[in-house]
Amino acid sequence: MTPISEAEAVVMEVLWQQAPRTADEVVAALAHRNWAEPTIKTLLNRLLTKGAIAAERDGRRYLYRPLLQRQAWVQAQSQDFLGRVFEGRVAPLVAHFSERGQLSAQDIAELKKLIQELDDE
């Protein structure tokens, strides 16, 4: 599948939250973005072309639903980011945030729990 842009990902989030939706419902859900209706419809058409969503005729309108699963997209984005920025390694990513004081106590507790669970496997 062709990668989706940041703007397309915003539209996908709307469809991942609730689907199927009409174009008008997607436009309404994105009203806070101040994007013009034609822009959103163009993004929907791009996503259709890329195979990320499907459209089903419902009378005079179309209902859009995601084909690309959010989990698969997050995984691909994460792997791409790690590969580009941290040579595919997670430890330097965590160190980066730790060195800048961007890990909360809750973040650290969750990381410790995750590591313990991985050790127990």
GROMACS .gro file of C-alpha atoms in nm:
model
  121
    1MET     CA    1   0.000   0.000   0.000
    2THR     CA    2   0.114   0.350  -0.078
    3PRO     CA    3   0.208   0.554   0.231
    4ILE     CA    4  -0.048   0.807   0.347
    5SER     CA    5   0.031   1.171   0.415
    6GLU     CA    6  -0.017   1.351   0.746
    7ALA     CA    7  -0.334   1.518   0.618
    8GLU     CA    8  -0.468   1.184   0.495
    9ALA     CA    9  -0.391   1.035   0.836
   10VAL     CA   10  -0.612   1.301   0.997
   11VAL     CA   11  -0.902   1.187   0.776
   12MET     CA   12  -0.822   0.825   0.858
   13GLU     CA   13  -0.844   0.902   1.232
   14VAL     CA   14  -1.202   1.021   1.176
   15LEU     CA   15  -1.288   0.696   1.000
   16TRP     CA   16  -1.104   0.483   1.256
   17GLN     CA   17  -1.311   0.645   1.530
   18GLN     CA   18  -1.641   0.568   1.357
   19ALA     CA   19  -1.728   0.413   1.027
   20PRO     CA   20  -1.893   0.409   0.791
   21ARG     CA   21  -1.929   0.784   0.745
   22THR     CA   22  -2.047   1.004   0.462
   23ALA     CA   23  -1.824   1.276   0.320
   24ASP     CA   24  -2.044   1.534   0.495
   25GLU     CA   25  -1.991   1.356   0.828
   26VAL     CA   26  -1.616   1.353   0.774
   27VAL     CA   27  -1.626   1.725   0.687
   28ALA     CA   28  -1.827   1.796   1.005
   29ALA     CA   29  -1.585   1.591   1.218
   30LEU     CA   30  -1.297   1.798   1.082
   31ALA     CA   31  -1.465   2.139   1.119
   32HIS     CA   32  -1.212   2.236   1.388
   33ARG     CA   33  -0.932   2.207   1.127
   34ASN     CA   34  -1.078   2.484   0.913
   35TRP     CA   35  -1.019   2.279   0.598
   36ALA     CA   36  -1.240   2.353   0.299
   37GLU     CA   37  -1.490   2.083   0.204
   38PRO     CA   38  -1.324   2.024  -0.137
   39THR     CA   39  -0.992   1.965   0.039
   40ILE     CA   40  -1.143   1.692   0.257
   41LYS     CA   41  -1.316   1.532  -0.040
   42THR     CA   42  -0.985   1.535  -0.229
   43LEU     CA   43  -0.821   1.359   0.066
   44LEU     CA   44  -1.100   1.099   0.067
   45ASN     CA   45  -1.045   1.040  -0.305
   46ARG     CA   46  -0.670   1.004  -0.255
   47LEU     CA   47  -0.729   0.751   0.021
   48LEU     CA   48  -0.965   0.559  -0.210
   49THR     CA   49  -0.702   0.555  -0.484
   50LYS     CA   50  -0.439   0.431  -0.240
   51GLY     CA   51  -0.666   0.152  -0.118
   52ALA     CA   52  -0.670   0.281   0.240
   53ILE     CA   53  -1.049   0.323   0.242
   54ALA     CA   54  -1.350   0.185   0.060
   55ALA     CA   55  -1.665   0.362  -0.054
   56GLU     CA   56  -2.009   0.208  -0.085
   57ARG     CA   57  -2.295   0.383  -0.259
   58ASP     CA   58  -2.588   0.462  -0.030
   59GLY     CA   59  -2.853   0.631  -0.241
   60ARG     CA   60  -2.705   0.957  -0.369
   61ARG     CA   61  -2.408   0.953  -0.134
   62TYR     CA   62  -2.114   0.730  -0.047
   63LEU     CA   63  -2.029   0.571   0.284
   64TYR     CA   64  -1.657   0.555   0.358
   65ARG     CA   65  -1.487   0.298   0.576
   66PRO     CA   66  -1.122   0.222   0.646
   67LEU     CA   67  -0.950  -0.074   0.489
   68LEU     CA   68  -0.615   0.015   0.644
   69GLN     CA   69  -0.622  -0.082   1.010
   70ARG     CA   70  -0.496   0.177   1.256
   71GLN     CA   71  -0.268  -0.072   1.431
   72ALA     CA   72  -0.097  -0.162   1.102
   73TRP     CA   73  -0.049   0.207   1.018
   74VAL     CA   74   0.093   0.286   1.363
   75GLN     CA   75   0.334  -0.005   1.335
   76ALA     CA   76   0.455   0.106   0.992
   77GLN     CA   77   0.494   0.468   1.106
   78SER     CA   78   0.681   0.362   1.420
   79GLN     CA   79   0.920   0.137   1.231
   80ASP     CA   80   0.982   0.407   0.971
   81PHE     CA   81   1.054   0.668   1.240
   82LEU     CA   82   1.284   0.438   1.438
   83GLY     CA   83   1.470   0.344   1.122
   84ARG     CA   84   1.519   0.700   1.005
   85VAL     CA   85   1.602   0.863   1.338
   86PHE     CA   86   1.738   0.595   1.571
   87GLU     CA   87   1.883   0.332   1.334
   88GLY     CA   88   1.591   0.100   1.412
   89ARG     CA   89   1.669   0.082   1.785
   90VAL     CA   90   1.426   0.158   2.067
   91ALA     CA   91   1.681   0.214   2.347
   92PRO     CA   92   1.824   0.535   2.192
   93LEU     CA   93   1.467   0.664   2.151
   94VAL     CA   94   1.391   0.613   2.519
   95ALA     CA   95   1.730   0.759   2.614
   96HIS     CA   96   1.656   1.066   2.401
   97PHE     CA   97   1.337   1.139   2.593
   98SER     CA   98   1.495   1.051   2.926
   99GLU     CA   99   1.790   1.284   2.876
  100ARG     CA  100   1.554   1.572   2.809
  101GLY     CA  101   1.340   1.506   3.116
  102GLN     CA  102   1.041   1.414   2.902
  103LEU     CA  103   0.960   1.087   3.076
  104SER     CA  104   0.710   1.120   3.358
  105ALA     CA  105   0.712   0.896   3.661
  106GLN     CA  106   0.414   0.717   3.508
  107ASP     CA  107   0.603   0.668   3.181
  108ILE     CA  108   0.897   0.518   3.369
  109ALA     CA  109   0.670   0.288   3.570
  110GLU     CA  110   0.500   0.169   3.251
  111LEU     CA  111   0.836   0.107   3.083
  112LYS     CA  112   0.960  -0.091   3.385
  113LYS     CA  113   0.642  -0.299   3.382
  114LEU     CA  114   0.677  -0.366   3.010
  115ILE     CA  115   1.041  -0.470   3.049
  116GLN     CA  116   0.948  -0.700   3.338
  117GLU     CA  117   0.675  -0.859   3.126
  118LEU     CA  118   0.923  -0.911   2.843
  119ASP     CA  119   1.171  -1.070   3.084
  120ASP     CA  120   0.900  -1.306   3.211
  121GLU     CA  121   0.825  -1.440   2.863
   0.00000   0.00000   0.00000
